[in-house]
mmCIF file of C-alpha atoms and ligand atoms in Angstrom:
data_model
loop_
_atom_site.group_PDB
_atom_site.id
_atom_site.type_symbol
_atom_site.label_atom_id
_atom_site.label_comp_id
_atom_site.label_asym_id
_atom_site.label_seq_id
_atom_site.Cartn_x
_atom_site.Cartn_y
_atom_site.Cartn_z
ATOM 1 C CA UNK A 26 0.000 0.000 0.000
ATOM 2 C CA UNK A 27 1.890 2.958 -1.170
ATOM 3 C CA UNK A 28 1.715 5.786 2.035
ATOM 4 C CA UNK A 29 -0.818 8.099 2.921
ATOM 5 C CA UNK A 30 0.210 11.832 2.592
ATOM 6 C CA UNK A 31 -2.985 13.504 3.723
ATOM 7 C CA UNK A 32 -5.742 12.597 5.660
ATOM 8 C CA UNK A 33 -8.518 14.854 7.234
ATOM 9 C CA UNK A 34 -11.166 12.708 9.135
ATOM 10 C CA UNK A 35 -14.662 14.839 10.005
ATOM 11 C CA UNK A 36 -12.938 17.723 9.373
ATOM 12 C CA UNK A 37 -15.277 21.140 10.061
ATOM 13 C CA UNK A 38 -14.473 25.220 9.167
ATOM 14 C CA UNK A 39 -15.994 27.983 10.382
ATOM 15 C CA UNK A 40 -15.869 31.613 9.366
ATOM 16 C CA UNK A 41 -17.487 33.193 12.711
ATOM 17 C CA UNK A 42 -21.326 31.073 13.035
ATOM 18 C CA UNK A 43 -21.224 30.658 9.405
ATOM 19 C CA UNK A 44 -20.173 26.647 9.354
ATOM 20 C CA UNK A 45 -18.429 26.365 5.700
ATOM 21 C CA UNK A 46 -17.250 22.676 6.134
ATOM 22 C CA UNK A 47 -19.256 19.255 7.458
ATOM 23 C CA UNK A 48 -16.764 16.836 8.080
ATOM 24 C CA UNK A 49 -15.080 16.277 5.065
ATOM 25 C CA UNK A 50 -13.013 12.705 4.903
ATOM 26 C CA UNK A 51 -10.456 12.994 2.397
ATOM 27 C CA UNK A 52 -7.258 11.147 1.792
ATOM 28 C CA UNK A 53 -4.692 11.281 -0.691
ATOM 29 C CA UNK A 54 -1.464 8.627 -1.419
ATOM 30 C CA UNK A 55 1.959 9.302 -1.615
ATOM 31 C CA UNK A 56 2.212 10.304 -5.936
ATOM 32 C CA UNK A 57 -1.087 10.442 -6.098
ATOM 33 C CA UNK A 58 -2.278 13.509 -8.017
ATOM 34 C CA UNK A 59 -6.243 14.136 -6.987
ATOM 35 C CA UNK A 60 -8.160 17.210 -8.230
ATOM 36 C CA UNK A 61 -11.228 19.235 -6.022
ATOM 37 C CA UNK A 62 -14.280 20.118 -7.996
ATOM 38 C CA UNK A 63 -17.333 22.075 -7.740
ATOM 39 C CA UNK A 64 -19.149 25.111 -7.525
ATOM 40 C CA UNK A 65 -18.608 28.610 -6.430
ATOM 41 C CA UNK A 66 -18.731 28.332 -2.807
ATOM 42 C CA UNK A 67 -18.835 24.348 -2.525
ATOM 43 C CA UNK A 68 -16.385 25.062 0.227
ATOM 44 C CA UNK A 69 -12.733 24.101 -1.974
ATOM 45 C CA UNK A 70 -10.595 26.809 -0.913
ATOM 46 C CA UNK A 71 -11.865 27.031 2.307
ATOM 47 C CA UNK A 72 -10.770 22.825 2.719
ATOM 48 C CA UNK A 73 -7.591 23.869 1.526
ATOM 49 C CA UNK A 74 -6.811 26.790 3.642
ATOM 50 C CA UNK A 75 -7.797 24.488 6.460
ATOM 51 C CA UNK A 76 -5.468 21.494 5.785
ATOM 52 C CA UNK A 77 -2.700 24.096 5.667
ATOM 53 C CA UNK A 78 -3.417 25.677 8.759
ATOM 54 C CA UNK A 79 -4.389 29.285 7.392
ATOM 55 C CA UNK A 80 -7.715 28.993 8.899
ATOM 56 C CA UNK A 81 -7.391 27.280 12.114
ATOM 57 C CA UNK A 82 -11.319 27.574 13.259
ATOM 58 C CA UNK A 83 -12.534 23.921 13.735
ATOM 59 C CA UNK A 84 -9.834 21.280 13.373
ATOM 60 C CA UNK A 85 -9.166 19.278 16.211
ATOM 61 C CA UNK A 86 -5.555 18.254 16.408
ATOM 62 C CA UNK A 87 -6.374 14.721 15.009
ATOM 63 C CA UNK A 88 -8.971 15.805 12.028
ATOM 64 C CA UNK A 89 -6.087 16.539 10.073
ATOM 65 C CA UNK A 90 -2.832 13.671 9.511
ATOM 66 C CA UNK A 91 0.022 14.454 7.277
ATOM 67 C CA UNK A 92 2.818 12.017 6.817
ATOM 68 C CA UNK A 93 0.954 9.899 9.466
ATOM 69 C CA UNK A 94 1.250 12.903 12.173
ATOM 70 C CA UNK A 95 -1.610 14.609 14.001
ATOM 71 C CA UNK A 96 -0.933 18.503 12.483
ATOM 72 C CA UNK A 97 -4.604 19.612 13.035
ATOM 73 C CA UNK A 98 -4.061 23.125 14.345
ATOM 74 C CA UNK A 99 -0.514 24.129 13.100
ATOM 75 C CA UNK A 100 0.041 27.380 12.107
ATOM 76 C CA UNK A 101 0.764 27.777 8.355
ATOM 77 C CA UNK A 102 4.703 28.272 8.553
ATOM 78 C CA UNK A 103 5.371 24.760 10.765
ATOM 79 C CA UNK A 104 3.433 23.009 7.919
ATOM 80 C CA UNK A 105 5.627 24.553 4.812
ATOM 81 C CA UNK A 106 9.022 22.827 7.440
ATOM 82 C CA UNK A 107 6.647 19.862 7.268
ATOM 83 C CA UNK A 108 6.143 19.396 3.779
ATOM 84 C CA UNK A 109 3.207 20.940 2.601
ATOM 85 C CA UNK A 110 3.339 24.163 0.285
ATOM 86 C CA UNK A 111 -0.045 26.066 -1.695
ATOM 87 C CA UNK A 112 -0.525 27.621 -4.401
ATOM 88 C CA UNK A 113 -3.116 30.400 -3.468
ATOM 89 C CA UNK A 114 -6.182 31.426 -5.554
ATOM 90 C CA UNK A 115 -5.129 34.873 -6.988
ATOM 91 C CA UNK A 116 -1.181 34.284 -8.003
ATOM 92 C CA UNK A 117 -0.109 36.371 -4.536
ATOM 93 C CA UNK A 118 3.408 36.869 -5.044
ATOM 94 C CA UNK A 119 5.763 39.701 -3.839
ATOM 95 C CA UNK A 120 4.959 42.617 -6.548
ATOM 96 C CA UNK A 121 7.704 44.755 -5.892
ATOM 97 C CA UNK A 122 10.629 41.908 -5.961
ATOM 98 C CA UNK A 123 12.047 40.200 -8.912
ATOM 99 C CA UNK A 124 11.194 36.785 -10.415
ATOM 100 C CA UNK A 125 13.881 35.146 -8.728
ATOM 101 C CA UNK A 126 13.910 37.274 -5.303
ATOM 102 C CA UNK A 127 10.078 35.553 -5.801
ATOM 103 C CA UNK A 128 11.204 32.477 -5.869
ATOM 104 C CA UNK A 129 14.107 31.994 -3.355
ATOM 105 C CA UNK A 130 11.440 33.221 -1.162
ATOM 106 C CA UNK A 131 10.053 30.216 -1.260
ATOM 107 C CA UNK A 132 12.887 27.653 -0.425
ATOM 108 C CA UNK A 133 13.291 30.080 2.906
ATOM 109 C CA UNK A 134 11.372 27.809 5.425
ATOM 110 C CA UNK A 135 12.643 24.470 3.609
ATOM 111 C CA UNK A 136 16.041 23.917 2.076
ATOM 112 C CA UNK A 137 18.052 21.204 0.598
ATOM 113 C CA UNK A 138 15.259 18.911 -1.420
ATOM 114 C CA UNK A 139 14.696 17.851 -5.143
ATOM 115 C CA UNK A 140 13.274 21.300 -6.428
ATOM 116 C CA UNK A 141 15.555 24.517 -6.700
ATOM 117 C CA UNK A 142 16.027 27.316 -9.043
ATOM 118 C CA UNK A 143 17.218 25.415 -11.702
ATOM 119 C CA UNK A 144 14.878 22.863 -11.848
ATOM 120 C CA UNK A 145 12.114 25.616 -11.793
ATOM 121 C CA UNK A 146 13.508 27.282 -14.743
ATOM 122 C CA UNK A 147 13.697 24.229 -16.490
ATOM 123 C CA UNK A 148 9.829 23.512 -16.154
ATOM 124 C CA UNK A 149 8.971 27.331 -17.162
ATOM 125 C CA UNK A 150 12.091 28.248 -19.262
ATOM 126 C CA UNK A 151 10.419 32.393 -19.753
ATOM 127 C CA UNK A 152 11.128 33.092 -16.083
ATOM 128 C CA UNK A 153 14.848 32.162 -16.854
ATOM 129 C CA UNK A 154 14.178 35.289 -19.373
ATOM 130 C CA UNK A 155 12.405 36.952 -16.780
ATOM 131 C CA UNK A 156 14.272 36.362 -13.757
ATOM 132 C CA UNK A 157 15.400 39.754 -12.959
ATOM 133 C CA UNK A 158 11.910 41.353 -13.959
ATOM 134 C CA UNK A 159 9.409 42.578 -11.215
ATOM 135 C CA UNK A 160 6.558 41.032 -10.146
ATOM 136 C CA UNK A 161 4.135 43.777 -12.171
ATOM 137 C CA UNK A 162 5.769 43.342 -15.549
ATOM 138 C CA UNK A 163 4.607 39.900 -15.896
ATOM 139 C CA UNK A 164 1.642 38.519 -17.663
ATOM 140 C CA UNK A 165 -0.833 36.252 -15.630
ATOM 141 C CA UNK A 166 0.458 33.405 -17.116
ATOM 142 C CA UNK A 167 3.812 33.971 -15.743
ATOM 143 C CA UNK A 168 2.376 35.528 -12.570
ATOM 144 C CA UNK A 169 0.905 31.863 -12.120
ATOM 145 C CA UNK A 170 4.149 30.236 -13.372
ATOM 146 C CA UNK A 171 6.090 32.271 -10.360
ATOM 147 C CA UNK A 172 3.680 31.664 -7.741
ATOM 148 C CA UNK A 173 3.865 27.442 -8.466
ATOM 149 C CA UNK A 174 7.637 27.774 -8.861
ATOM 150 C CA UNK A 175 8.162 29.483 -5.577
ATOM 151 C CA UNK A 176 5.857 27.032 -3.996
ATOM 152 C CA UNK A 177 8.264 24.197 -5.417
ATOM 153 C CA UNK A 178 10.905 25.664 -4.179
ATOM 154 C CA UNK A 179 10.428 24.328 -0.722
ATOM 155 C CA UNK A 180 10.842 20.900 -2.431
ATOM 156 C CA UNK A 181 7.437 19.649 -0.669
ATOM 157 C CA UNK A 182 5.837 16.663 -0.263
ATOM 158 C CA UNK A 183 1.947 17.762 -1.205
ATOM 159 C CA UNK A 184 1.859 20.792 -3.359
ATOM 160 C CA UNK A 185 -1.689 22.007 -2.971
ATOM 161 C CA UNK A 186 -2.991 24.343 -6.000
ATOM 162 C CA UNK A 187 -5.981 26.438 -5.492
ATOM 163 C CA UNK A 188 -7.753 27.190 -8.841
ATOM 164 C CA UNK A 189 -4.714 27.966 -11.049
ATOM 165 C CA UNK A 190 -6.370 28.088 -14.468
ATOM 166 C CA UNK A 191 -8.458 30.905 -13.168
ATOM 167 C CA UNK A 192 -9.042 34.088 -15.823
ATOM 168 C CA UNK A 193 -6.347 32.343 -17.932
ATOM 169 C CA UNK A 194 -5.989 32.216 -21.823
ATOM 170 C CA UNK A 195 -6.729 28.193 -22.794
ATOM 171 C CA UNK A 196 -3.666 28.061 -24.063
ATOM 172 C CA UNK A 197 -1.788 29.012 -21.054
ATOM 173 C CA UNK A 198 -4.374 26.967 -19.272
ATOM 174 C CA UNK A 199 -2.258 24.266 -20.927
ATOM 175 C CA UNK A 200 0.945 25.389 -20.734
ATOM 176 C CA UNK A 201 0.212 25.333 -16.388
ATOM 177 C CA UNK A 202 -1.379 22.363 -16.620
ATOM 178 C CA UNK A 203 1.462 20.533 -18.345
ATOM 179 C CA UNK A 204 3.488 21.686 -15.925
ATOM 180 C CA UNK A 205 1.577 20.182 -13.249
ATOM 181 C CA UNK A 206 1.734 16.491 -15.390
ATOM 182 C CA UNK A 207 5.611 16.929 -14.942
ATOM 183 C CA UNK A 208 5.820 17.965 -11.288
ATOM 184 C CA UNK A 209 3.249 14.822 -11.136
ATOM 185 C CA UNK A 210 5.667 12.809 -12.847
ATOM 186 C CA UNK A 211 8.701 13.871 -10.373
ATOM 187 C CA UNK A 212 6.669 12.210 -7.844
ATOM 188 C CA UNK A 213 5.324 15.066 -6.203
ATOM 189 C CA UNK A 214 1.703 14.583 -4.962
ATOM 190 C CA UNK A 215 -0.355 16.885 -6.078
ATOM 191 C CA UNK A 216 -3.874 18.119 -5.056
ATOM 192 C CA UNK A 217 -5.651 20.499 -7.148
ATOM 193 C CA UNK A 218 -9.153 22.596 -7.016
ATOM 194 C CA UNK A 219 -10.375 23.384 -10.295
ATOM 195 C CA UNK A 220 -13.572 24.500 -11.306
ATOM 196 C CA UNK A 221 -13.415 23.104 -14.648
ATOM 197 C CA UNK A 222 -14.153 19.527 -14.914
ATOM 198 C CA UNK A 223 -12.816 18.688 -17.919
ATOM 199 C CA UNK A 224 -9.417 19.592 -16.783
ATOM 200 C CA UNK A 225 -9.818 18.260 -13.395
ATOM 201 C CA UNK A 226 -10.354 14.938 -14.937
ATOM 202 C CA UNK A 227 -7.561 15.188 -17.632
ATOM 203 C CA UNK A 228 -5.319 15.610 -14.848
ATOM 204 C CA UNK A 229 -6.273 13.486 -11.846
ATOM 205 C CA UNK A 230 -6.039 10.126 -10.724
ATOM 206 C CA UNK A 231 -8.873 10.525 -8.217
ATOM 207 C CA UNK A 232 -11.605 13.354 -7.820
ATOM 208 C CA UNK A 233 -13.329 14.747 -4.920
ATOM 209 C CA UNK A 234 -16.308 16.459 -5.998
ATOM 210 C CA UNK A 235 -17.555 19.197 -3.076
ATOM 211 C CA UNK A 236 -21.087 20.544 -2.649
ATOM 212 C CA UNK A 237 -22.191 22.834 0.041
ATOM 213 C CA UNK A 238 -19.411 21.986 2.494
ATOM 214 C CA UNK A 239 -19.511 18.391 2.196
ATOM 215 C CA UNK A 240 -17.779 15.288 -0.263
ATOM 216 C CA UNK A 241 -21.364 14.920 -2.688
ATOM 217 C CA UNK A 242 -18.997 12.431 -4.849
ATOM 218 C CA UNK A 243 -15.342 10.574 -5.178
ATOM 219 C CA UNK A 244 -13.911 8.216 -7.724
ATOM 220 C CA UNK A 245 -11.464 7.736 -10.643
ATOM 221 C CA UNK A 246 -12.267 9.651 -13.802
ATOM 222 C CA UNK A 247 -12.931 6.784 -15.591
ATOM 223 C CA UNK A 248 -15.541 5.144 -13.528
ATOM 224 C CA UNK A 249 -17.447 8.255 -12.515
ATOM 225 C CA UNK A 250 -20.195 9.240 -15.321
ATOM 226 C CA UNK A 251 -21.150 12.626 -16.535
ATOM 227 C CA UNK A 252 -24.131 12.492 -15.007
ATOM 228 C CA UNK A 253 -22.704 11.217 -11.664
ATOM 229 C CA UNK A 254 -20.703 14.259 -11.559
ATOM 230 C CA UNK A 255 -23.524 16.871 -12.895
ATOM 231 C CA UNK A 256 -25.397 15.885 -10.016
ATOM 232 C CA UNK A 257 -22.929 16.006 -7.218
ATOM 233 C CA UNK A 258 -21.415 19.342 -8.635
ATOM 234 C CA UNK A 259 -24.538 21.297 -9.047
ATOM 235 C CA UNK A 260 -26.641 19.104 -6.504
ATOM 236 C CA UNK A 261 -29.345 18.092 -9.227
ATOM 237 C CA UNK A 262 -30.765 14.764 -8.822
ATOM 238 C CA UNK A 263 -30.165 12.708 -11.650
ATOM 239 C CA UNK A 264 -33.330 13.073 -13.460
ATOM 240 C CA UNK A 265 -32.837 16.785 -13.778
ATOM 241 C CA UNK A 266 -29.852 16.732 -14.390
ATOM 242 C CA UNK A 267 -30.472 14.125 -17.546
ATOM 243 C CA UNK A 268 -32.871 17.034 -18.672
HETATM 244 P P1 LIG I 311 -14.856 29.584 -5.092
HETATM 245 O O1 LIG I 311 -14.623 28.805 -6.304
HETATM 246 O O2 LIG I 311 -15.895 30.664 -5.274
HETATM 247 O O3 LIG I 311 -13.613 30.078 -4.411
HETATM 248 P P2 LIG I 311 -15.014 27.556 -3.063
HETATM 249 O O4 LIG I 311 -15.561 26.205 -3.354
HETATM 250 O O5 LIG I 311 -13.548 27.679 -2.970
HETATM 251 O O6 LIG I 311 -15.601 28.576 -4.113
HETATM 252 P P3 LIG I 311 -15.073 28.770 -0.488
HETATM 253 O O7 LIG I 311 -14.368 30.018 -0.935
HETATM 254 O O8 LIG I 311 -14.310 27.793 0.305
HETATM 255 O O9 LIG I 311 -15.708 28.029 -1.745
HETATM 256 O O10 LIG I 311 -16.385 29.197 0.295
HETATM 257 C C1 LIG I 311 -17.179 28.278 1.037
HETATM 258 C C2 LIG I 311 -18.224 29.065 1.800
HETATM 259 O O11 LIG I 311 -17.581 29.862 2.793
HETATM 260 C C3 LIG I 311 -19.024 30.031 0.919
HETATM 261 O O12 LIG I 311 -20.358 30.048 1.381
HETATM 262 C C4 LIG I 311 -18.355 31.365 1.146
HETATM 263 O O13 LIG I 311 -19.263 32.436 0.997
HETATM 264 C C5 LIG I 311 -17.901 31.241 2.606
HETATM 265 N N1 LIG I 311 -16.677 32.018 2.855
HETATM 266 C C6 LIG I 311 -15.511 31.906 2.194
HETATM 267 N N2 LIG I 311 -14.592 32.759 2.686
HETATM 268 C C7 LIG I 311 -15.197 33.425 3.704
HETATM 269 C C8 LIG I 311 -14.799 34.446 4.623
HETATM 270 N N3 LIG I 311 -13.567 34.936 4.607
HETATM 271 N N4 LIG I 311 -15.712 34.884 5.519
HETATM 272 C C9 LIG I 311 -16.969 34.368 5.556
HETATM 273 N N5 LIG I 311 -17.419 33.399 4.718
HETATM 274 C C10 LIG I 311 -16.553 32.945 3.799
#
């Protein structure tokens, strides 16, 4: 049985009253690459800013094993040291340093794994060209390209990507998400959200399908159906959703 890399059991978020999670159980396997669907709102980013400690509202210590350790809890900088880097919705990287000052930024909490500059500039070969640019004079594209290399560069173990095709040209859509089938292929285990389903299921090995704070579906994109996954996306029952 190849290892476990991340496991949340019952896990729960809150944002104030408002409960955004229901005890999601999710697990993932060391190379495993497993892609997050579903609406606006179905409660993605908010599982992923959970597992990585940025919003610390309802785990228990236990909800949340990575590596086979109880991290439920940990504040966002012990998890990078463990392992465990994101990708955030919105390409946040430092706008007024350069490509590179971008990146080493990233190998500052974790040094001394497979991943460093090099290796980055191999996968995206224009921020070699753009290394000593600043963060504003890039194109979204490479603005995404920067914010997944500096995440590599703390060599982790799980490299979580929230929504990275967002507001992207298709053909840069691509370009990412080929990317991501090398990193895969490094043995990196990857998790990503992604509102588009064909891509989700180009890419993964397993999906978890979210509605309303909860798992509505999970299973290997060859043995879920369309309609399986209409339903548990946009919670129509399968008659409707054959309409
Ligand atoms: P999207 O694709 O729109 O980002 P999502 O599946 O990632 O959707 P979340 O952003 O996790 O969904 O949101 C889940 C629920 O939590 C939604 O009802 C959302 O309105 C709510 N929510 C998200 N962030 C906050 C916040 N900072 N404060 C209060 N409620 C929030």
């Amino acid at each position: 049985m190849p290892e476990t890399v991340l496991k949340t059991t019952n896990l729960k978020a809150f944002y104030g009253d408002f409960q955004a999670l229901f005890g999601i159980d999710f697990e993932i396997a060391m190379g495993e690459t497993v892609a997050i669907i579903g609406a606006n709102g179905a409660g993605k980013s908010t599982f992923l800013r959970t597992i990585t400690g940025m919003l610390a509202s309802g785990s228990k210590k236990a909800d949340i094993e990575f590596l086979g350790r109880p991290v439920g809890g940990l504040p966002p900088h012990e998890l990078v040291v463990c392992g465990m880097a994101m990708v955030p919705e919105g390409r946040r990287i430092f706008p007024s340093l350069t490509v590179e000052e971008n990146l080493l930024a990233g190998a500052y909490a974790r040094k001394g794994g497979n991943w460093d500059l090099d290796r980055v500039y191999e996968l995206f070969p224009v921020l070699k060209e753009r290394r000593h640019h600043g963060g504003i004079e890039l194109s979204g594209g490479q603005l995404q390209m920067v914010a997944i290399g500096r995440a590599l560069m703390s060599s982790p173990r799980l490299l979580l990507c929230d929504e990275v095709s967002l507001g992207l040209a298709p053909i840069i859509v691509r370009v990412i998400y080929q990317a991501i089938e090398r990193i895969k292929a490094q043995g990196t285990t990857v998790v990503v959200v992604e509102q588009d389903i064909n891509t989700a299921l180009s890419v993964a090995d397993r999906i978890y399908c979210f509605q309303e704070g909860r798992v509505s579906l999970t299973g290997r994109p060859g043995e879920v159906t369309r309609e399986e996954i209409s339903a548990a996306y946009f919670g129509l029952d399968k008659t409707e959703g054959a309409a």
